[in-house]
Coordinates of N, CA and C in Angstrom, one line a residue:
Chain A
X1 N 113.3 111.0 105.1 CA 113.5 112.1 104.2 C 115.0 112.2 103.8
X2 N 115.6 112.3 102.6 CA 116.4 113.0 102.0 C 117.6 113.9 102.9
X3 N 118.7 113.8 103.0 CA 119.1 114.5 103.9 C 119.5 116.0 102.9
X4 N 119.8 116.0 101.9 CA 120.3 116.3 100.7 C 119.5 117.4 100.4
X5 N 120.0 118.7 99.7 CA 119.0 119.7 99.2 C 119.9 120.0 97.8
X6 N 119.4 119.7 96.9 CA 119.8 120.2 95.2 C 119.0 121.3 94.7
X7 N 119.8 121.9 93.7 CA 118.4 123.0 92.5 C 117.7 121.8 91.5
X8 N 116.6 122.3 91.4 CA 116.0 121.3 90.5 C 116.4 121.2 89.7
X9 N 116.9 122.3 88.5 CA 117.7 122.3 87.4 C 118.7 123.2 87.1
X10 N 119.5 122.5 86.1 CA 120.5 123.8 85.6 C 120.9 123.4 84.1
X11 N 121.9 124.4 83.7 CA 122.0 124.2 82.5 C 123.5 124.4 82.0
X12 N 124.5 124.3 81.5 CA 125.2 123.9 81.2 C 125.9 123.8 79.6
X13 N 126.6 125.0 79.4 CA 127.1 124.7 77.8 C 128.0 123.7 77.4
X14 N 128.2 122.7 76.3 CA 128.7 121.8 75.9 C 130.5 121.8 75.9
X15 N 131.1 121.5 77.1 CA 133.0 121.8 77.1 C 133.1 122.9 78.1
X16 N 131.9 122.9 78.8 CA 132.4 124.1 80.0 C 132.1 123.2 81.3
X17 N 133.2 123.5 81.9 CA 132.8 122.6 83.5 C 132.0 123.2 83.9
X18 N 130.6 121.8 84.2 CA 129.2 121.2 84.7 C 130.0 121.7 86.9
X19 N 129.1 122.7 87.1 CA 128.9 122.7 89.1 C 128.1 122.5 89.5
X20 N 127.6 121.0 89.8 CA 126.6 120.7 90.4 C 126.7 120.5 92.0
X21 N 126.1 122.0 92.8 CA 125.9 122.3 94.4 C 125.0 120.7 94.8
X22 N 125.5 120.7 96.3 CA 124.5 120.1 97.2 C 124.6 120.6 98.5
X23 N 123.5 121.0 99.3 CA 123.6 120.9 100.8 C 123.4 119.6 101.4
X24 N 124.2 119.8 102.8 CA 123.7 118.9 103.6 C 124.4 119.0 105.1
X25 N 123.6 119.8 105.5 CA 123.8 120.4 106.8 C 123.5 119.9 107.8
X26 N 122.9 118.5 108.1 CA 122.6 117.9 109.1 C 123.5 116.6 108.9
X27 N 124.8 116.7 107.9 CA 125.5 115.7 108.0 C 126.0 115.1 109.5
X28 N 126.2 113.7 109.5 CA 127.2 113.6 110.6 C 128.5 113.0 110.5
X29 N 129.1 113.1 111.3 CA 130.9 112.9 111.2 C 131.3 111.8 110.3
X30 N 130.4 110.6 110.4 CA 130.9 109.4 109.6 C 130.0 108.9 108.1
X31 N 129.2 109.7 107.7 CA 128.4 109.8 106.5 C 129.3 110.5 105.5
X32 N 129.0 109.6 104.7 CA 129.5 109.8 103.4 C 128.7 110.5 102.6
X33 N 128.8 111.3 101.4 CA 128.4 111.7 100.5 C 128.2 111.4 99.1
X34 N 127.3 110.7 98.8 CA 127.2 110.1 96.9 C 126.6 110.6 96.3
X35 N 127.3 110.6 95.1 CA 126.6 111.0 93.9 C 126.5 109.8 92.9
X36 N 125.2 110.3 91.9 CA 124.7 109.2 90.9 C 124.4 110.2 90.0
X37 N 124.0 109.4 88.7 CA 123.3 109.7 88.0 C 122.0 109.1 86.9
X38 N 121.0 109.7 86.7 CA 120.9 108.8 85.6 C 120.1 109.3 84.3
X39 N 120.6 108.8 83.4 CA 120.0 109.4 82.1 C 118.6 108.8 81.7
X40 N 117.7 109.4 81.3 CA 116.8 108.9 80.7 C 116.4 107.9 81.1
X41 N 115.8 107.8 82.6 CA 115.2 106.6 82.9 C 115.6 104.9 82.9
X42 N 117.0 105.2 82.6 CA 117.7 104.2 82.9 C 118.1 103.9 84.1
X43 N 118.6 102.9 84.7 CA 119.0 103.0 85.5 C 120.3 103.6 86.4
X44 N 120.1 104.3 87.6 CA 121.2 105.2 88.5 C 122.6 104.6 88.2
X45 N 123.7 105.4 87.6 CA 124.7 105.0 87.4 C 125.7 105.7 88.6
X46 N 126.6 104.8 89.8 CA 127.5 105.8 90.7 C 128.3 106.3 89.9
X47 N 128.8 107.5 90.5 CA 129.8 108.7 90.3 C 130.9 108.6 90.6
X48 N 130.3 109.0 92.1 CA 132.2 109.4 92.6 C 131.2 109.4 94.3
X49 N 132.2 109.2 95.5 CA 131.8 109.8 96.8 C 132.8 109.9 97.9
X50 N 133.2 110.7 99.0 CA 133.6 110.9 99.4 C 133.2 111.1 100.9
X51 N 133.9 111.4 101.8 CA 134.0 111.6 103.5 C 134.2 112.9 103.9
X52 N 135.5 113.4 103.6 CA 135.9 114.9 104.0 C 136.9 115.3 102.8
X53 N 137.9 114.2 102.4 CA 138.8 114.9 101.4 C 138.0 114.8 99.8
X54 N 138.9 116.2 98.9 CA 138.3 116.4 97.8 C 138.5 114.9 97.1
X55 N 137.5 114.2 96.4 CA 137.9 113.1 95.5 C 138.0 113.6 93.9
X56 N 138.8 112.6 93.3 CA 138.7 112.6 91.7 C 138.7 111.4 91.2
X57 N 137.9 110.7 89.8 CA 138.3 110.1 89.1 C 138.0 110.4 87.6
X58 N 137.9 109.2 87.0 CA 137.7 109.6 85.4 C 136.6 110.2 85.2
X59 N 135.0 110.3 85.9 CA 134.3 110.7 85.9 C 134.1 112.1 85.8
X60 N 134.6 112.5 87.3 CA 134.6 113.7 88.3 C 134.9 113.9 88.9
X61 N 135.0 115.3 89.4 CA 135.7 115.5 90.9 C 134.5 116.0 91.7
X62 N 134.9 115.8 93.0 CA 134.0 115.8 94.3 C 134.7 117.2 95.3
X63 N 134.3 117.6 95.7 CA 134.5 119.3 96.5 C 133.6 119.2 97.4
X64 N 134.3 118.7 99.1 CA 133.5 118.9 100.3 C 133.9 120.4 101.3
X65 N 133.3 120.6 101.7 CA 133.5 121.8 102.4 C 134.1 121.2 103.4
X66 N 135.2 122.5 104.1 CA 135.3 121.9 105.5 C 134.8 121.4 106.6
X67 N 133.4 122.2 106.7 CA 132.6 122.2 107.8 C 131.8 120.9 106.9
X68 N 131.6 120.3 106.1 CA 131.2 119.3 105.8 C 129.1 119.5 105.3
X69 N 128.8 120.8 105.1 CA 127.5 121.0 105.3 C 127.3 121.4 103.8
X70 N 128.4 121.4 102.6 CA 128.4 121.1 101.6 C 129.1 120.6 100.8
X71 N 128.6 120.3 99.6 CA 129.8 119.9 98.5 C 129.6 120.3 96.9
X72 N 130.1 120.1 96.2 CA 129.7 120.4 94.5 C 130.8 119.2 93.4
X73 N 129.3 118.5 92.8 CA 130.1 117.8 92.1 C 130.7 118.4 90.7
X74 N 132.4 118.4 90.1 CA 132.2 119.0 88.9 C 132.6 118.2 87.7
X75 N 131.8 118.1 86.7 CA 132.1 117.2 85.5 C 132.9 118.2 84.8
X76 N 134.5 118.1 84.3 CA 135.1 118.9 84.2 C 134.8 119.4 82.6
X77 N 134.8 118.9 81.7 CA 134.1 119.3 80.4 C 132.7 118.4 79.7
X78 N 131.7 119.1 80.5 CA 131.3 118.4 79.5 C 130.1 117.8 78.6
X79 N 129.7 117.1 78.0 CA 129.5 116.6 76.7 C 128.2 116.1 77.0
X80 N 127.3 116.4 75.7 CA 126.1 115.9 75.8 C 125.0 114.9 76.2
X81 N 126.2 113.9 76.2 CA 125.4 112.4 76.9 C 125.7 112.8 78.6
X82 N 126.2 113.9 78.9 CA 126.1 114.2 80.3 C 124.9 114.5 80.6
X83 N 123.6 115.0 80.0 CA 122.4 115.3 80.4 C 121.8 114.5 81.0
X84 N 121.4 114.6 82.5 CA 121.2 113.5 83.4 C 120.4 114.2 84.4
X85 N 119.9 113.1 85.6 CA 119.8 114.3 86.9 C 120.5 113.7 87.4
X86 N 121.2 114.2 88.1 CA 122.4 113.9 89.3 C 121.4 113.7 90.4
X87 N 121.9 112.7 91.3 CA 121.5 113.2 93.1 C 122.9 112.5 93.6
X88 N 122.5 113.7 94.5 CA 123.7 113.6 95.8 C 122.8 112.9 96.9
X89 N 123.9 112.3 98.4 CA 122.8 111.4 98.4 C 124.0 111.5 99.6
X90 N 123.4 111.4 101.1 CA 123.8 111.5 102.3 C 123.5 109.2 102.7
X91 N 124.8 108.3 102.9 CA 124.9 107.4 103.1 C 124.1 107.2 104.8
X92 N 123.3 106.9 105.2 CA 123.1 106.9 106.6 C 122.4 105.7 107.0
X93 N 122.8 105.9 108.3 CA 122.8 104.4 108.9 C 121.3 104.4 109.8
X94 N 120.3 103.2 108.9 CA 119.1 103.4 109.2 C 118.9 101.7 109.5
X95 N 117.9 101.9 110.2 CA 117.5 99.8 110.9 C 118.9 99.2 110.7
X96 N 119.6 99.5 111.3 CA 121.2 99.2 111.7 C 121.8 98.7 110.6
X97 N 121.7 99.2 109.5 CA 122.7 98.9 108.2 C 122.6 100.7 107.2
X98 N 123.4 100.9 106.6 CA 123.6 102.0 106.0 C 123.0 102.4 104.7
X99 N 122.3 102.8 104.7 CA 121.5 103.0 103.0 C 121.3 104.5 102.9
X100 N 121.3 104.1 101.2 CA 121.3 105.8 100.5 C 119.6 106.2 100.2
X101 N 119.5 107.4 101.0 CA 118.0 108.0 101.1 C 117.7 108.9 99.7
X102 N 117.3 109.0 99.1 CA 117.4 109.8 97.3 C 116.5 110.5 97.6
X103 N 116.9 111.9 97.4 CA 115.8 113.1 97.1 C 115.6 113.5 94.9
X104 N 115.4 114.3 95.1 CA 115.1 114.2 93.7 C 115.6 114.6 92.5
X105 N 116.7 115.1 92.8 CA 118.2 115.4 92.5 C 118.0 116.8 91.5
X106 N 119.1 116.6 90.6 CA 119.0 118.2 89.8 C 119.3 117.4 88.2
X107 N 118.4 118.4 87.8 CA 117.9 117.9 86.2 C 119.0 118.5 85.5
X108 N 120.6 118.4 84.8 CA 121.7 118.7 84.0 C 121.5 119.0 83.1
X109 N 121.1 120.3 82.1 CA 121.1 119.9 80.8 C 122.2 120.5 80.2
X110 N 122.9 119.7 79.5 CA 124.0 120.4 78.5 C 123.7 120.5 77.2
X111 N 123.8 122.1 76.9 CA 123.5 122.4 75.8 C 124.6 123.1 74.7
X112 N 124.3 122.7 73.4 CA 125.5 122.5 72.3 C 126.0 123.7 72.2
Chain B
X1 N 130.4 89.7 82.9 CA 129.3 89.5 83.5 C 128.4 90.5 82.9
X2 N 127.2 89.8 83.4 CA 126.0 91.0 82.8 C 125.6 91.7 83.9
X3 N 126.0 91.1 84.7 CA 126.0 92.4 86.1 C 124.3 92.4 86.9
X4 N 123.1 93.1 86.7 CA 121.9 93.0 87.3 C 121.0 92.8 86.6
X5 N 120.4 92.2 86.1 CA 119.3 91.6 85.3 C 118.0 91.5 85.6
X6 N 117.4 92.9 85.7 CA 115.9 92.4 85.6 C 114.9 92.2 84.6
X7 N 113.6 90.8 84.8 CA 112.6 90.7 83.8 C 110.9 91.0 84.8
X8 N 110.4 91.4 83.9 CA 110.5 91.4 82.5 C 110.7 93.1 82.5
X9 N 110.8 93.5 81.7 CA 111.5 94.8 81.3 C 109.7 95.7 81.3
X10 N 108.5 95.2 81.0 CA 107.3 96.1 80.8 C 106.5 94.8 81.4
X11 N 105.7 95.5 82.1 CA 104.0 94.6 82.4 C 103.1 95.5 83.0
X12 N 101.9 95.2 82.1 CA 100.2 95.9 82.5 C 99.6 94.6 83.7
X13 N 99.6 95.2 84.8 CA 98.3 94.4 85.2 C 97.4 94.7 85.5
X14 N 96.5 94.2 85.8 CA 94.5 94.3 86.9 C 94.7 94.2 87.6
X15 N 94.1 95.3 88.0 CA 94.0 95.4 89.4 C 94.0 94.5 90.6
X16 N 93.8 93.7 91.8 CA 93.8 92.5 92.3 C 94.8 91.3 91.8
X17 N 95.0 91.3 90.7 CA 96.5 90.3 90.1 C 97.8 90.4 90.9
X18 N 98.6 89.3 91.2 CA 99.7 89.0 91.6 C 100.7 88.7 90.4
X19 N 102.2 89.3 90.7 CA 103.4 89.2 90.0 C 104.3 89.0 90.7
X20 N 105.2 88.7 90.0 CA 106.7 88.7 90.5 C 107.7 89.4 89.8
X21 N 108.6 90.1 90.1 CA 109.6 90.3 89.8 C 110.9 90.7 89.6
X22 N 111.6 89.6 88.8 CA 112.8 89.2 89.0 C 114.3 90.0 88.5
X23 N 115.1 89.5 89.2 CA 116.4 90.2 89.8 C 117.4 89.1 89.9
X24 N 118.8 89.1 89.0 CA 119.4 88.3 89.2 C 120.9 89.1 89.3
X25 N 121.4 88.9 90.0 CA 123.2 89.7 89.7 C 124.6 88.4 89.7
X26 N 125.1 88.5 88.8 CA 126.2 87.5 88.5 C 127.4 88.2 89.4
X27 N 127.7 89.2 90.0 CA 128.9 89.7 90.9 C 128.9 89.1 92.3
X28 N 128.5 88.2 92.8 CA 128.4 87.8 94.2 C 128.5 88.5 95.2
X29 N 127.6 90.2 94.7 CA 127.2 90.8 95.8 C 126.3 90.2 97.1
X30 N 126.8 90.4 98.4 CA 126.1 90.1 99.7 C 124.5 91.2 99.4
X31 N 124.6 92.8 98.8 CA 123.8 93.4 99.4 C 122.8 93.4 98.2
X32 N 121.8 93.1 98.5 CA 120.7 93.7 97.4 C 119.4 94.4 97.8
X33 N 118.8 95.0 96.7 CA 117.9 96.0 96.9 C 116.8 96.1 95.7
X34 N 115.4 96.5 96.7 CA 114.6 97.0 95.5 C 114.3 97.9 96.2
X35 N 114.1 99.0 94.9 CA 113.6 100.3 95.0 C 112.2 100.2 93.5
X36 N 111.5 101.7 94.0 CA 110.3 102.1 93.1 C 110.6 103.3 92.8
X37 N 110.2 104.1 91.8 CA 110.6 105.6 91.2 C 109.2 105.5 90.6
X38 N 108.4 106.6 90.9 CA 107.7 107.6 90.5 C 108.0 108.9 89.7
X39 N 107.0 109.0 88.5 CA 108.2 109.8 88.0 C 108.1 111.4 88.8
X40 N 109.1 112.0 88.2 CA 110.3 113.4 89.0 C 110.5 113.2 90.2
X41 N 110.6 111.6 90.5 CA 110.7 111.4 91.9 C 112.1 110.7 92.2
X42 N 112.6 110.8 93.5 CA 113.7 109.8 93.7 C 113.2 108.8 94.0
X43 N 114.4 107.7 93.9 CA 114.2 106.5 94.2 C 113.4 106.2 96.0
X44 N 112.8 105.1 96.0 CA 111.9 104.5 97.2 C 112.7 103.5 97.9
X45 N 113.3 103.0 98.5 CA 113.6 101.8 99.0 C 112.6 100.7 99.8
X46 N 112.4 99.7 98.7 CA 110.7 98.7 99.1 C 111.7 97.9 100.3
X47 N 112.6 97.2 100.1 CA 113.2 95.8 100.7 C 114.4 95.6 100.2
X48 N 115.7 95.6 101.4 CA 116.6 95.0 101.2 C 117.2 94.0 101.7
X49 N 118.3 93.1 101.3 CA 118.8 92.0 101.6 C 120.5 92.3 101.9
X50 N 121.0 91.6 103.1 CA 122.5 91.8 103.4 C 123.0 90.4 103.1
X51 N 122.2 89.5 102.7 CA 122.9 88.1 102.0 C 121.8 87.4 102.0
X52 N 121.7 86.2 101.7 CA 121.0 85.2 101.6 C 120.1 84.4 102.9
X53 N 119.1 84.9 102.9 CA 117.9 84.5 103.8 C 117.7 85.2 104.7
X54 N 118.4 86.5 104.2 CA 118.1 87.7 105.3 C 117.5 88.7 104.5
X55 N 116.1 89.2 104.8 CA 115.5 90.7 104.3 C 115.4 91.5 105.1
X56 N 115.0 92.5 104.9 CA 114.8 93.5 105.8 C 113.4 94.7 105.0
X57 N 112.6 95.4 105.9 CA 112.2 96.4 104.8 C 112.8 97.6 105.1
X58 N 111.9 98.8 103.5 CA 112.7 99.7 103.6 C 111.6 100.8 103.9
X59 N 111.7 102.0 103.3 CA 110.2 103.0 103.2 C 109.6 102.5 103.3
X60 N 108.8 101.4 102.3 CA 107.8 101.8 101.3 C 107.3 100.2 101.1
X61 N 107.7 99.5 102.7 CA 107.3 97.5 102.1 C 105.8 97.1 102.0
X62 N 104.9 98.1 102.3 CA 103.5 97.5 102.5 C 103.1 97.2 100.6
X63 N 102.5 95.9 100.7 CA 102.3 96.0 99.2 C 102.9 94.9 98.8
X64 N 104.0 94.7 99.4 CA 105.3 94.1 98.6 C 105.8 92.8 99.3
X65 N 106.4 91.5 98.8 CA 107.1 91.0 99.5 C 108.6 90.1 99.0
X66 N 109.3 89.9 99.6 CA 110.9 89.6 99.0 C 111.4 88.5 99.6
X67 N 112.0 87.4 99.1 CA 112.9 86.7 99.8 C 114.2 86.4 98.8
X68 N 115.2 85.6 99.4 CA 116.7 85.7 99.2 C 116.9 84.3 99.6
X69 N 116.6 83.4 98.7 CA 117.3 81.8 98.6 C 118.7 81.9 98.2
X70 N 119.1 82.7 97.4 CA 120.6 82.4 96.7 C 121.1 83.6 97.3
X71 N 122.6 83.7 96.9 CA 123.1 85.2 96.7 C 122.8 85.8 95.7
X72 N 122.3 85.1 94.0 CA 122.5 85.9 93.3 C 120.9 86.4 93.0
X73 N 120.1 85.8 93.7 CA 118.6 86.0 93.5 C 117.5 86.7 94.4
X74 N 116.8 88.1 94.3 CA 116.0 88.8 94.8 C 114.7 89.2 94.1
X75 N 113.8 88.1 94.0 CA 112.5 88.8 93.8 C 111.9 89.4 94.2
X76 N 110.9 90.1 94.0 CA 110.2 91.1 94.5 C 108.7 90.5 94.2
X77 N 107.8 90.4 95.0 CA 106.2 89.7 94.4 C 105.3 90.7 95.3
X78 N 105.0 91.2 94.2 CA 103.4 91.8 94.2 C 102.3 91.2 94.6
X79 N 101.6 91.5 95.5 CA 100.3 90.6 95.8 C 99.1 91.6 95.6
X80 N 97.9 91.3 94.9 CA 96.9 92.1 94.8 C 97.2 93.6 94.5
X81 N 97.5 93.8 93.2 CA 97.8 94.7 92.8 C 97.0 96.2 92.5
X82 N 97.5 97.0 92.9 CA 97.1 98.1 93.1 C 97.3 99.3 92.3
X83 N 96.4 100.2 92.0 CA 96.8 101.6 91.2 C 98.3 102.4 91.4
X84 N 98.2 102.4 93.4 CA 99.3 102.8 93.7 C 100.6 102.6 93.0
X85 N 100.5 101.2 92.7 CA 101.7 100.1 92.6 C 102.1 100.5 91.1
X86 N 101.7 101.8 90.4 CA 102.1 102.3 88.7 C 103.6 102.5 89.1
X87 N 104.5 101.8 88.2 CA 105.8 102.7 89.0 C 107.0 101.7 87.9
X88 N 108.3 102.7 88.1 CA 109.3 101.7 87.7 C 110.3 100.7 89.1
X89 N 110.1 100.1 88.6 CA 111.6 99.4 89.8 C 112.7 99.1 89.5
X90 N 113.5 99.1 90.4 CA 114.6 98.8 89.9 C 115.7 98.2 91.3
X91 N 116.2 97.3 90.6 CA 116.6 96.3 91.6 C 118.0 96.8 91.5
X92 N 119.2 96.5 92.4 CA 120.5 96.8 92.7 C 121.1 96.3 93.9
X93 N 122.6 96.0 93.4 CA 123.6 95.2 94.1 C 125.5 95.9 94.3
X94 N 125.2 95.4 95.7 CA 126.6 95.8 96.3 C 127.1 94.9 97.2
X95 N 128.5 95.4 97.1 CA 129.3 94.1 98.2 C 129.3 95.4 99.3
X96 N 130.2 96.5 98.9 CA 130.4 97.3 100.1 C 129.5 98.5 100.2
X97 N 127.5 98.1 99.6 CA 126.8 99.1 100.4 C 126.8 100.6 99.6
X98 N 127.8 101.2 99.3 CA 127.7 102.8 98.8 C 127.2 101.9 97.5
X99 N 128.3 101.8 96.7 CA 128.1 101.9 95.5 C 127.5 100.3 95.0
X100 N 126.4 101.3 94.7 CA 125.3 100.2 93.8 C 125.7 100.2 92.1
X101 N 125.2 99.4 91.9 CA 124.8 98.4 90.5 C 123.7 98.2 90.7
X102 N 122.9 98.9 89.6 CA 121.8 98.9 88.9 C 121.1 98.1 88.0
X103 N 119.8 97.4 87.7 CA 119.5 97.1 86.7 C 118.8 98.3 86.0
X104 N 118.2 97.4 84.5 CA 117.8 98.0 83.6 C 116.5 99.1 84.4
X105 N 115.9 98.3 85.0 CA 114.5 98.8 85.6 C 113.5 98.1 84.9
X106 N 112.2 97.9 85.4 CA 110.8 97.2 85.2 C 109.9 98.1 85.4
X107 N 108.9 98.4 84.2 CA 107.8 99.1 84.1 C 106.7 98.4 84.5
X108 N 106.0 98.5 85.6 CA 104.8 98.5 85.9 C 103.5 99.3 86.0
X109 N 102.7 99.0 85.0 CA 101.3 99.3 85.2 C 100.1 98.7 85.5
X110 N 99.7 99.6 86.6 CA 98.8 98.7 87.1 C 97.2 99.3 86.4
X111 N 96.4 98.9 85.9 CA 94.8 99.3 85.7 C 93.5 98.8 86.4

């Protein structure tokens, strides 16, 4: 199962920074946190991910909590082709190699 | 590069019919993977590969089977196809594991 808990959906005006929450309270010390996304049934595009410190790139920025039992991704403005579901996504180490377990992520809609 | 390439992009089959399909990535990723998506669902992980002539399963391998002759090749073959088996796939590749590369995805229906 999913280590990850998202809202199913949210919504989002067009040029306002997108806060997309995640829990994950059963993290452990050396799990990472990813995010994806994907639009319309295309295929999952990566984001951004991080360990403990806040990340950024052209995409996004990434916000982990201290205690590490959350985080929020934020798309800083933005724009309609951002309508996607995101999932966040706990990296964990399963039949001794590391893979990302996908819950069902949160439906983004940005609206004009 | 074109990065992950799967065919055929749509297929109907009957029920008991066998398929294959294919997954090719030009990045000389070690890691590859098939996953299934149901829809409002997250991705499945069927079978993955950490290089060439090594598979492993994942969730969801009953049904399914995979091998890895090359680095840049991961098929996926259906055997005796099932209703279950309605679903998209979608195959993906990594060197360092987090961050995947995706293909387009493959529609399967099964009747």
């Amino acid at each position: 199962d999913a280590k990850t808990t998202q809202p199913t959906s949210m919504d989002c005006a067009e040029g306002r920074a997108a806060n997309l929450p995640c829990n994950h309270s059963t993290i452990s010390g050396n799990e990472y946190v990813y995010w994806y996304r994907q639009i319309h049934s295309q295929g999952p595009q990566y984001i951004i991910h991080g360990l403990k410190n806040n990340e950024t790139n052209e995409m996004a920025s990434l916000i982990i909590t201290e205690d590490r039992k959350s985080s929020t991704l934020i798309l800083p403005h933005a724009t309609l082709r951002d309508t996607a579901v995101y999932y966040c996504i706990v990296r964990s180490l399963r039949g001794g190699n590391y893979q990302l377990i996908w819950g069902a992520g949160t439906k983004l809609i940005i609206k004009p | 590069n074109a990065g992950v390439t799967q065919t055929p992009k749509f297929r109907i089959l009957k029920i008991g019919q066998s398929m294959t399909l294919q997954c090719t990535q030009d990045m000389n990723h070690n890691y590859m993977y098939w996953y299934r998506q149901d829809p409002g669902m997250g991705l499945k992980l069927i079978y993955y590969s950490v290089g060439a002539g090594i598979t492993d399963k994942g969730e969801v391998p009953n049904g399914y089977n995979v091998s890895r002759s090359t680095t840049e090749d991961f098929p996926l073959r259906l055997e005796l196809a099932a209703p279950s088996q309605t679903s998209v796939y979608f195959c993906a590749s990594t060197q360092n594991t987090g961050e995947l590369f995706f293909g387009e995805g493959s529609r399967l229906t099964v009747l």
